[in-house]
Amino acid sequence: MQAQAVDTAPGRLRRWLDELPVGLAPLLIAATGLIAGLYLLVHPVPGQRADLTMWVFGALHADAYQAAAGSFAADTDRTVDVQLINYNAVNQKLRSALWAAVNVPDLVEIEKSAAGGFFRGPLDKVGFLDLKPYLERDAILDRVPAHALAAYTDRGAVFGVPHDIHPVLLAYRADIIDPYLARRGLRMEDLATWDDYFRELRGLLVPDERYLLQIEYGDAWAFQIFLMQRGGGIFGPDGRLRMDDDIAVATMTWMIPLVAESGDRKVAESLGNWDPSFYRGFIEGYYIAALCPDWRSSQIQTFAKELHGKLRVAPLPAPVPGGLRTSQMGGTMLGIARAAKDPELAWRFAKSIYYGSPEQHGRLFRTTNILTPDRRAWSDPAYHEPRPYWSGQALGEQFIAVADEVPPFYSSGFLPSAQAKLNEAIVSCYSRYRSHGADGFEAYVRQRLTSAADYVRRQMAREPDWDAEE
């Protein structure tokens, strides 16, 4: 005989849930939304009261702009809300804001490698204003080196103005190198090429104890500096991927043996780029020179205080006689959103912080060692005063001397993907050279770079032609 089901409360609840037309999960989501909506009705979010909103990912920048916002308010009676946002979060938050057209900041700073991703699509659909008319109207274009705008220029429109240009010099242990060269009747400035550099300093090389240069071979940081110094790049001005062209092959074939050779043929080494071990290696003379963009000189001052008075900077040795004596690394742009409430007011604030008085830029240089692209500011005494940390050199003059030679950098929406594949290629080439030496190395480099580039090209081919005009 079949037992009769007992009509309990849990049983009735289960039958009721089973009969719901949308299921339990959608019901819970709807209930949560209803509760959140009721809460916001009772506790509304205060409206944005500032006349302008600005997003910044650098703490030092945020401090400077908040101070500038105070002066701006005093002069104009208009307010600016400067918001410090995590570096990784700012791009995602901005992308979401632009897509949804909600909570879009009036002004925003973006790191150079991420900028190109925001310039895709028909020109009139890009989320940033073309600032070229503003730069022309206020006669600022002539004050900024043309290469500094390259990363933020797309199809003739300038979607961002550069905060910096970041020329690269060679920071070196003057207490070790200068006396050694002086005994031979030479100065660091006389070493015009990398061949000169490694040949004339070979006597200072002690395998496993002292190397002539710090080169990171776990990522593309140093490789990109050398690549641009040779006139190459990951992308070209037309958006074409060129990370596997002849210049890239020549750069990789030249760089890898410096760190992957054995015994006294190995002239470069690294203990990392950003860790305390990098500074410890410099302090203890494990390597006696390092590639040094302007911003890195500030970091060395901060984290390697033991080197006070022991360092100098010099132009990079060139790849070939008469070649480029500098390169560039890093950068930040400031853009004004197309949806800005008052574009003219936003430009006025942007101009005040990027193209303000020379004294204003001089104060920033004393704090960060970052060279502004505004030539007018280079006359400020801050750029010409001796720096005791750098053996009495006028650090600003050293960076200004090469500022106009800095090679252009071209961004792309596919730059992060290309950089990731380039990192893989560098590690692979290093391992290949360590195991097989120079035999067949150039062919391997070409094959490896081509394979990496082809992967990126397939990614690019899968994307619709977003840049096509409607």
PDB file of N, CA, C and O in Angstrom, residues 56-118:
ATOM      1  N   VAL A  56      42.632  60.629 -11.608  1.00  0.00           N
ATOM      2  CA  VAL A  56      44.084  60.563 -11.651  1.00  0.00           C
ATOM      3  C   VAL A  56      44.508  59.246 -11.015  1.00  0.00           C
ATOM      4  O   VAL A  56      43.903  58.798 -10.050  1.00  0.00           O
ATOM      5  N   PHE A  57      45.550  58.582 -11.572  1.00  0.00           N
ATOM      6  CA  PHE A  57      46.009  57.321 -10.985  1.00  0.00           C
ATOM      7  C   PHE A  57      47.312  57.453 -10.203  1.00  0.00           C
ATOM      8  O   PHE A  57      47.716  56.526  -9.524  1.00  0.00           O
ATOM      9  N   GLY A  58      47.980  58.599 -10.288  1.00  0.00           N
ATOM     10  CA  GLY A  58      49.253  58.804  -9.584  1.00  0.00           C
ATOM     11  C   GLY A  58      49.053  59.670  -8.352  1.00  0.00           C
ATOM     12  O   GLY A  58      48.488  60.760  -8.438  1.00  0.00           O
ATOM     13  N   ALA A  59      49.540  59.188  -7.200  1.00  0.00           N
ATOM     14  CA  ALA A  59      49.323  59.931  -5.955  1.00  0.00           C
ATOM     15  C   ALA A  59      50.016  61.287  -5.986  1.00  0.00           C
ATOM     16  O   ALA A  59      49.446  62.296  -5.541  1.00  0.00           O
ATOM     17  N   LEU A  60      51.243  61.340  -6.532  1.00  0.00           N
ATOM     18  CA  LEU A  60      51.948  62.623  -6.596  1.00  0.00           C
ATOM     19  C   LEU A  60      51.200  63.606  -7.494  1.00  0.00           C
ATOM     20  O   LEU A  60      51.098  64.798  -7.187  1.00  0.00           O
ATOM     21  N   HIS A  61      50.662  63.095  -8.610  1.00  0.00           N
ATOM     22  CA  HIS A  61      49.887  63.951  -9.505  1.00  0.00           C
ATOM     23  C   HIS A  61      48.650  64.475  -8.777  1.00  0.00           C
ATOM     24  O   HIS A  61      48.296  65.652  -8.870  1.00  0.00           O
ATOM     25  N   ALA A  62      47.968  63.573  -8.068  1.00  0.00           N
ATOM     26  CA  ALA A  62      46.738  63.971  -7.379  1.00  0.00           C
ATOM     27  C   ALA A  62      47.013  65.081  -6.367  1.00  0.00           C
ATOM     28  O   ALA A  62      46.253  66.057  -6.280  1.00  0.00           O
ATOM     29  N   ASP A  63      48.105  64.947  -5.621  1.00  0.00           N
ATOM     30  CA  ASP A  63      48.447  65.989  -4.640  1.00  0.00           C
ATOM     31  C   ASP A  63      48.654  67.333  -5.328  1.00  0.00           C
ATOM     32  O   ASP A  63      48.179  68.375  -4.866  1.00  0.00           O
ATOM     33  N   ALA A  64      49.400  67.299  -6.438  1.00  0.00           N
ATOM     34  CA  ALA A  64      49.695  68.548  -7.152  1.00  0.00           C
ATOM     35  C   ALA A  64      48.420  69.166  -7.719  1.00  0.00           C
ATOM     36  O   ALA A  64      48.217  70.387  -7.660  1.00  0.00           O
ATOM     37  N   TYR A  65      47.540  68.330  -8.277  1.00  0.00           N
ATOM     38  CA  TYR A  65      46.339  68.859  -8.921  1.00  0.00           C
ATOM     39  C   TYR A  65      45.317  69.347  -7.888  1.00  0.00           C
ATOM     40  O   TYR A  65      44.560  70.285  -8.163  1.00  0.00           O
ATOM     41  N   GLN A  66      45.288  68.703  -6.734  1.00  0.00           N
ATOM     42  CA  GLN A  66      44.386  69.192  -5.689  1.00  0.00           C
ATOM     43  C   GLN A  66      44.822  70.580  -5.212  1.00  0.00           C
ATOM     44  O   GLN A  66      43.991  71.456  -4.956  1.00  0.00           O
ATOM     45  N   ALA A  67      46.131  70.769  -5.118  1.00  0.00           N
ATOM     46  CA  ALA A  67      46.621  72.108  -4.759  1.00  0.00           C
ATOM     47  C   ALA A  67      46.286  73.106  -5.862  1.00  0.00           C
ATOM     48  O   ALA A  67      45.861  74.237  -5.589  1.00  0.00           O
ATOM     49  N   ALA A  68      46.465  72.676  -7.116  1.00  0.00           N
ATOM     50  CA  ALA A  68      46.146  73.561  -8.241  1.00  0.00           C
ATOM     51  C   ALA A  68      44.653  73.865  -8.297  1.00  0.00           C
ATOM     52  O   ALA A  68      44.247  74.970  -8.679  1.00  0.00           O
ATOM     53  N   ALA A  69      43.833  72.892  -7.909  1.00  0.00           N
ATOM     54  CA  ALA A  69      42.382  73.108  -7.916  1.00  0.00           C
ATOM     55  C   ALA A  69      41.991  74.197  -6.932  1.00  0.00           C
ATOM     56  O   ALA A  69      41.050  74.967  -7.177  1.00  0.00           O
ATOM     57  N   GLY A  70      42.740  74.277  -5.823  1.00  0.00           N
ATOM     58  CA  GLY A  70      42.463  75.340  -4.859  1.00  0.00           C
ATOM     59  C   GLY A  70      42.735  76.709  -5.449  1.00  0.00           C
ATOM     60  O   GLY A  70      41.931  77.644  -5.303  1.00  0.00           O
ATOM     61  N   SER A  71      43.869  76.837  -6.136  1.00  0.00           N
ATOM     62  CA  SER A  71      44.200  78.114  -6.783  1.00  0.00           C
ATOM     63  C   SER A  71      43.209  78.422  -7.896  1.00  0.00           C
ATOM     64  O   SER A  71      42.810  79.576  -8.095  1.00  0.00           O
ATOM     65  N   PHE A  72      42.815  77.381  -8.627  1.00  0.00           N
ATOM     66  CA  PHE A  72      41.857  77.556  -9.730  1.00  0.00           C
ATOM     67  C   PHE A  72      40.520  78.079  -9.204  1.00  0.00           C
ATOM     68  O   PHE A  72      39.910  78.984  -9.794  1.00  0.00           O
ATOM     69  N   ALA A  73      40.099  77.526  -8.073  1.00  0.00           N
ATOM     70  CA  ALA A  73      38.829  77.977  -7.479  1.00  0.00           C
ATOM     71  C   ALA A  73      38.920  79.425  -7.030  1.00  0.00           C
ATOM     72  O   ALA A  73      37.963  80.198  -7.171  1.00  0.00           O
ATOM     73  N   ALA A  74      40.091  79.804  -6.484  1.00  0.00           N
ATOM     74  CA  ALA A  74      40.259  81.182  -6.032  1.00  0.00           C
ATOM     75  C   ALA A  74      40.224  82.161  -7.200  1.00  0.00           C
ATOM     76  O   ALA A  74      39.713  83.278  -7.084  1.00  0.00           O
ATOM     77  N   ASP A  75      40.772  81.717  -8.349  1.00  0.00           N
ATOM     78  CA  ASP A  75      40.847  82.604  -9.518  1.00  0.00           C
ATOM     79  C   ASP A  75      39.546  82.660 -10.310  1.00  0.00           C
ATOM     80  O   ASP A  75      39.234  83.671 -10.936  1.00  0.00           O
ATOM     81  N   THR A  76      38.815  81.550 -10.317  1.00  0.00           N
ATOM     82  CA  THR A  76      37.670  81.453 -11.231  1.00  0.00           C
ATOM     83  C   THR A  76      36.328  81.275 -10.535  1.00  0.00           C
ATOM     84  O   THR A  76      35.290  81.349 -11.191  1.00  0.00           O
ATOM     85  N   ASP A  77      36.369  80.964  -9.244  1.00  0.00           N
ATOM     86  CA  ASP A  77      35.154  80.647  -8.497  1.00  0.00           C
ATOM     87  C   ASP A  77      34.489  79.380  -9.022  1.00  0.00           C
ATOM     88  O   ASP A  77      33.287  79.201  -8.909  1.00  0.00           O
ATOM     89  N   ARG A  78      35.285  78.517  -9.657  1.00  0.00           N
ATOM     90  CA  ARG A  78      34.795  77.224 -10.157  1.00  0.00           C
ATOM     91  C   ARG A  78      35.608  76.120  -9.485  1.00  0.00           C
ATOM     92  O   ARG A  78      36.816  76.256  -9.279  1.00  0.00           O
ATOM     93  N   THR A  79      34.966  75.010  -9.179  1.00  0.00           N
ATOM     94  CA  THR A  79      35.605  73.969  -8.382  1.00  0.00           C
ATOM     95  C   THR A  79      35.938  72.732  -9.223  1.00  0.00           C
ATOM     96  O   THR A  79      35.250  72.417 -10.206  1.00  0.00           O
ATOM     97  N   VAL A  80      36.995  72.021  -8.791  1.00  0.00           N
ATOM     98  CA  VAL A  80      37.430  70.787  -9.454  1.00  0.00           C
ATOM     99  C   VAL A  80      37.569  69.698  -8.390  1.00  0.00           C
ATOM    100  O   VAL A  80      38.266  69.888  -7.393  1.00  0.00           O
ATOM    101  N   ASP A  81      36.907  68.570  -8.618  1.00  0.00           N
ATOM    102  CA  ASP A  81      37.006  67.422  -7.717  1.00  0.00           C
ATOM    103  C   ASP A  81      38.038  66.452  -8.308  1.00  0.00           C
ATOM    104  O   ASP A  81      37.756  65.744  -9.276  1.00  0.00           O
ATOM    105  N   VAL A  82      39.246  66.437  -7.726  1.00  0.00           N
ATOM    106  CA  VAL A  82      40.314  65.552  -8.204  1.00  0.00           C
ATOM    107  C   VAL A  82      40.227  64.241  -7.433  1.00  0.00           C
ATOM    108  O   VAL A  82      40.387  64.209  -6.218  1.00  0.00           O
ATOM    109  N   GLN A  83      39.973  63.141  -8.155  1.00  0.00           N
ATOM    110  CA  GLN A  83      39.785  61.837  -7.519  1.00  0.00           C
ATOM    111  C   GLN A  83      40.957  60.916  -7.860  1.00  0.00           C
ATOM    112  O   GLN A  83      41.267  60.716  -9.033  1.00  0.00           O
ATOM    113  N   LEU A  84      41.599  60.368  -6.833  1.00  0.00           N
ATOM    114  CA  LEU A  84      42.697  59.412  -7.017  1.00  0.00           C
ATOM    115  C   LEU A  84      42.109  58.009  -7.143  1.00  0.00           C
ATOM    116  O   LEU A  84      41.427  57.526  -6.244  1.00  0.00           O
ATOM    117  N   ILE A  85      42.378  57.350  -8.280  1.00  0.00           N
ATOM    118  CA  ILE A  85      41.815  56.027  -8.574  1.00  0.00           C
ATOM    119  C   ILE A  85      42.952  55.063  -8.871  1.00  0.00           C
ATOM    120  O   ILE A  85      43.927  55.429  -9.530  1.00  0.00           O
ATOM    121  N   ASN A  86      42.836  53.854  -8.375  1.00  0.00           N
ATOM    122  CA  ASN A  86      43.852  52.835  -8.596  1.00  0.00           C
ATOM    123  C   ASN A  86      44.232  52.719 -10.075  1.00  0.00           C
ATOM    124  O   ASN A  86      43.357  52.779 -10.948  1.00  0.00           O
ATOM    125  N   TYR A  87      45.537  52.530 -10.331  1.00  0.00           N
ATOM    126  CA  TYR A  87      46.029  52.486 -11.722  1.00  0.00           C
ATOM    127  C   TYR A  87      45.274  51.459 -12.566  1.00  0.00           C
ATOM    128  O   TYR A  87      44.873  51.744 -13.695  1.00  0.00           O
ATOM    129  N   ASN A  88      45.110  50.237 -12.031  1.00  0.00           N
ATOM    130  CA  ASN A  88      44.441  49.193 -12.805  1.00  0.00           C
ATOM    131  C   ASN A  88      42.945  49.442 -12.937  1.00  0.00           C
ATOM    132  O   ASN A  88      42.321  49.004 -13.900  1.00  0.00           O
ATOM    133  N   ALA A  89      42.370  50.121 -11.958  1.00  0.00           N
ATOM    134  CA  ALA A  89      40.928  50.326 -11.967  1.00  0.00           C
ATOM    135  C   ALA A  89      40.503  51.476 -12.876  1.00  0.00           C
ATOM    136  O   ALA A  89      39.401  51.459 -13.424  1.00  0.00           O
ATOM    137  N   VAL A  90      41.382  52.466 -13.059  1.00  0.00           N
ATOM    138  CA  VAL A  90      40.946  53.662 -13.761  1.00  0.00           C
ATOM    139  C   VAL A  90      40.559  53.343 -15.208  1.00  0.00           C
ATOM    140  O   VAL A  90      39.562  53.875 -15.729  1.00  0.00           O
ATOM    141  N   ASN A  91      41.308  52.448 -15.865  1.00  0.00           N
ATOM    142  CA  ASN A  91      40.983  52.138 -17.255  1.00  0.00           C
ATOM    143  C   ASN A  91      39.645  51.412 -17.373  1.00  0.00           C
ATOM    144  O   ASN A  91      38.833  51.704 -18.248  1.00  0.00           O
ATOM    145  N   GLN A  92      39.422  50.425 -16.480  1.00  0.00           N
ATOM    146  CA  GLN A  92      38.163  49.683 -16.532  1.00  0.00           C
ATOM    147  C   GLN A  92      36.981  50.586 -16.189  1.00  0.00           C
ATOM    148  O   GLN A  92      35.931  50.538 -16.822  1.00  0.00           O
ATOM    149  N   LYS A  93      37.175  51.404 -15.163  1.00  0.00           N
ATOM    150  CA  LYS A  93      36.087  52.299 -14.746  1.00  0.00           C
ATOM    151  C   LYS A  93      35.774  53.314 -15.844  1.00  0.00           C
ATOM    152  O   LYS A  93      34.608  53.600 -16.128  1.00  0.00           O
ATOM    153  N   LEU A  94      36.834  53.822 -16.483  1.00  0.00           N
ATOM    154  CA  LEU A  94      36.621  54.794 -17.559  1.00  0.00           C
ATOM    155  C   LEU A  94      35.921  54.151 -18.746  1.00  0.00           C
ATOM    156  O   LEU A  94      35.010  54.728 -19.342  1.00  0.00           O
ATOM    157  N   ARG A  95      36.356  52.924 -19.086  1.00  0.00           N
ATOM    158  CA  ARG A  95      35.731  52.243 -20.228  1.00  0.00           C
ATOM    159  C   ARG A  95      34.238  52.026 -19.968  1.00  0.00           C
ATOM    160  O   ARG A  95      33.392  52.255 -20.839  1.00  0.00           O
ATOM    161  N   SER A  96      33.911  51.584 -18.752  1.00  0.00           N
ATOM    162  CA  SER A  96      32.503  51.368 -18.414  1.00  0.00           C
ATOM    163  C   SER A  96      31.719  52.670 -18.458  1.00  0.00           C
ATOM    164  O   SER A  96      30.587  52.718 -18.956  1.00  0.00           O
ATOM    165  N   ALA A  97      32.346  53.727 -17.932  1.00  0.00           N
ATOM    166  CA  ALA A  97      31.653  55.021 -17.901  1.00  0.00           C
ATOM    167  C   ALA A  97      31.379  55.531 -19.313  1.00  0.00           C
ATOM    168  O   ALA A  97      30.289  56.034 -19.607  1.00  0.00           O
ATOM    169  N   LEU A  98      32.372  55.374 -20.205  1.00  0.00           N
ATOM    170  CA  LEU A  98      32.187  55.857 -21.571  1.00  0.00           C
ATOM    171  C   LEU A  98      31.129  55.052 -22.318  1.00  0.00           C
ATOM    172  O   LEU A  98      30.303  55.610 -23.057  1.00  0.00           O
ATOM    173  N   TRP A  99      31.147  53.717 -22.118  1.00  0.00           N
ATOM    174  CA  TRP A  99      30.152  52.879 -22.796  1.00  0.00           C
ATOM    175  C   TRP A  99      28.750  53.201 -22.307  1.00  0.00           C
ATOM    176  O   TRP A  99      27.796  53.257 -23.084  1.00  0.00           O
ATOM    177  N   ALA A 100      28.611  53.402 -20.983  1.00  0.00           N
ATOM    178  CA  ALA A 100      27.280  53.637 -20.422  1.00  0.00           C
ATOM    179  C   ALA A 100      26.885  55.108 -20.441  1.00  0.00           C
ATOM    180  O   ALA A 100      25.726  55.431 -20.172  1.00  0.00           O
ATOM    181  N   ALA A 101      27.858  55.985 -20.756  1.00  0.00           N
ATOM    182  CA  ALA A 101      27.605  57.438 -20.721  1.00  0.00           C
ATOM    183  C   ALA A 101      27.089  57.871 -19.357  1.00  0.00           C
ATOM    184  O   ALA A 101      26.197  58.705 -19.235  1.00  0.00           O
ATOM    185  N   VAL A 102      27.649  57.267 -18.324  1.00  0.00           N
ATOM    186  CA  VAL A 102      27.247  57.582 -16.954  1.00  0.00           C
ATOM    187  C   VAL A 102      28.511  57.834 -16.126  1.00  0.00           C
ATOM    188  O   VAL A 102      29.486  57.086 -16.235  1.00  0.00           O
ATOM    189  N   ASN A 103      28.480  58.860 -15.296  1.00  0.00           N
ATOM    190  CA  ASN A 103      29.597  59.159 -14.399  1.00  0.00           C
ATOM    191  C   ASN A 103      30.909  59.318 -15.156  1.00  0.00           C
ATOM    192  O   ASN A 103      31.964  58.893 -14.692  1.00  0.00           O
ATOM    193  N   VAL A 104      30.870  59.932 -16.316  1.00  0.00           N
ATOM    194  CA  VAL A 104      32.086  60.173 -17.097  1.00  0.00           C
ATOM    195  C   VAL A 104      32.809  61.384 -16.511  1.00  0.00           C
ATOM    196  O   VAL A 104      32.192  62.444 -16.333  1.00  0.00           O
ATOM    197  N   PRO A 105      34.110  61.260 -16.189  1.00  0.00           N
ATOM    198  CA  PRO A 105      34.831  62.427 -15.661  1.00  0.00           C
ATOM    199  C   PRO A 105      35.032  63.467 -16.761  1.00  0.00           C
ATOM    200  O   PRO A 105      35.066  63.134 -17.945  1.00  0.00           O
ATOM    201  N   ASP A 106      35.191  64.709 -16.355  1.00  0.00           N
ATOM    202  CA  ASP A 106      35.450  65.756 -17.344  1.00  0.00           C
ATOM    203  C   ASP A 106      36.880  65.649 -17.861  1.00  0.00           C
ATOM    204  O   ASP A 106      37.135  65.860 -19.043  1.00  0.00           O
ATOM    205  N   LEU A 107      37.807  65.322 -16.960  1.00  0.00           N
ATOM    206  CA  LEU A 107      39.214  65.167 -17.332  1.00  0.00           C
ATOM    207  C   LEU A 107      39.726  63.853 -16.743  1.00  0.00           C
ATOM    208  O   LEU A 107      39.293  63.443 -15.661  1.00  0.00           O
ATOM    209  N   VAL A 108      40.671  63.235 -17.424  1.00  0.00           N
ATOM    210  CA  VAL A 108      41.229  61.985 -16.902  1.00  0.00           C
ATOM    211  C   VAL A 108      42.655  61.809 -17.410  1.00  0.00           C
ATOM    212  O   VAL A 108      42.959  62.161 -18.547  1.00  0.00           O
ATOM    213  N   GLU A 109      43.514  61.286 -16.536  1.00  0.00           N
ATOM    214  CA  GLU A 109      44.874  60.935 -16.934  1.00  0.00           C
ATOM    215  C   GLU A 109      44.942  59.434 -17.193  1.00  0.00           C
ATOM    216  O   GLU A 109      44.412  58.639 -16.412  1.00  0.00           O
ATOM    217  N   ILE A 110      45.618  59.051 -18.289  1.00  0.00           N
ATOM    218  CA  ILE A 110      45.750  57.652 -18.683  1.00  0.00           C
ATOM    219  C   ILE A 110      47.210  57.365 -18.981  1.00  0.00           C
ATOM    220  O   ILE A 110      47.895  58.181 -19.611  1.00  0.00           O
ATOM    221  N   GLU A 111      47.675  56.206 -18.553  1.00  0.00           N
ATOM    222  CA  GLU A 111      49.051  55.802 -18.846  1.00  0.00           C
ATOM    223  C   GLU A 111      49.180  55.517 -20.341  1.00  0.00           C
ATOM    224  O   GLU A 111      48.250  55.027 -20.972  1.00  0.00           O
ATOM    225  N   LYS A 112      50.333  55.814 -20.892  1.00  0.00           N
ATOM    226  CA  LYS A 112      50.542  55.793 -22.341  1.00  0.00           C
ATOM    227  C   LYS A 112      50.193  54.455 -22.990  1.00  0.00           C
ATOM    228  O   LYS A 112      49.549  54.412 -24.041  1.00  0.00           O
ATOM    229  N   SER A 113      50.591  53.343 -22.375  1.00  0.00           N
ATOM    230  CA  SER A 113      50.376  52.050 -23.024  1.00  0.00           C
ATOM    231  C   SER A 113      48.897  51.690 -23.125  1.00  0.00           C
ATOM    232  O   SER A 113      48.521  50.853 -23.950  1.00  0.00           O
ATOM    233  N   ALA A 114      48.053  52.307 -22.302  1.00  0.00           N
ATOM    234  CA  ALA A 114      46.616  52.009 -22.333  1.00  0.00           C
ATOM    235  C   ALA A 114      45.844  52.996 -23.190  1.00  0.00           C
ATOM    236  O   ALA A 114      44.664  52.767 -23.503  1.00  0.00           O
ATOM    237  N   ALA A 115      46.480  54.101 -23.576  1.00  0.00           N
ATOM    238  CA  ALA A 115      45.745  55.187 -24.221  1.00  0.00           C
ATOM    239  C   ALA A 115      45.125  54.764 -25.550  1.00  0.00           C
ATOM    240  O   ALA A 115      43.972  55.107 -25.857  1.00  0.00           O
ATOM    241  N   GLY A 116      45.873  54.016 -26.360  1.00  0.00           N
ATOM    242  CA  GLY A 116      45.415  53.694 -27.709  1.00  0.00           C
ATOM    243  C   GLY A 116      44.087  52.966 -27.735  1.00  0.00           C
ATOM    244  O   GLY A 116      43.316  53.093 -28.695  1.00  0.00           O
ATOM    245  N   GLY A 117      43.783  52.198 -26.698  1.00  0.00           N
ATOM    246  CA  GLY A 117      42.527  51.457 -26.654  1.00  0.00           C
ATOM    247  C   GLY A 117      41.302  52.352 -26.606  1.00  0.00           C
ATOM    248  O   GLY A 117      40.189  51.903 -26.924  1.00  0.00           O
ATOM    249  N   PHE A 118      41.493  53.610 -26.217  1.00  0.00           N
ATOM    250  CA  PHE A 118      40.355  54.534 -26.116  1.00  0.00           C
ATOM    251  C   PHE A 118      40.153  55.348 -27.389  1.00  0.00           C
ATOM    252  O   PHE A 118      39.224  56.148 -27.456  1.00  0.00           O
TER     253      PHE A 118
END
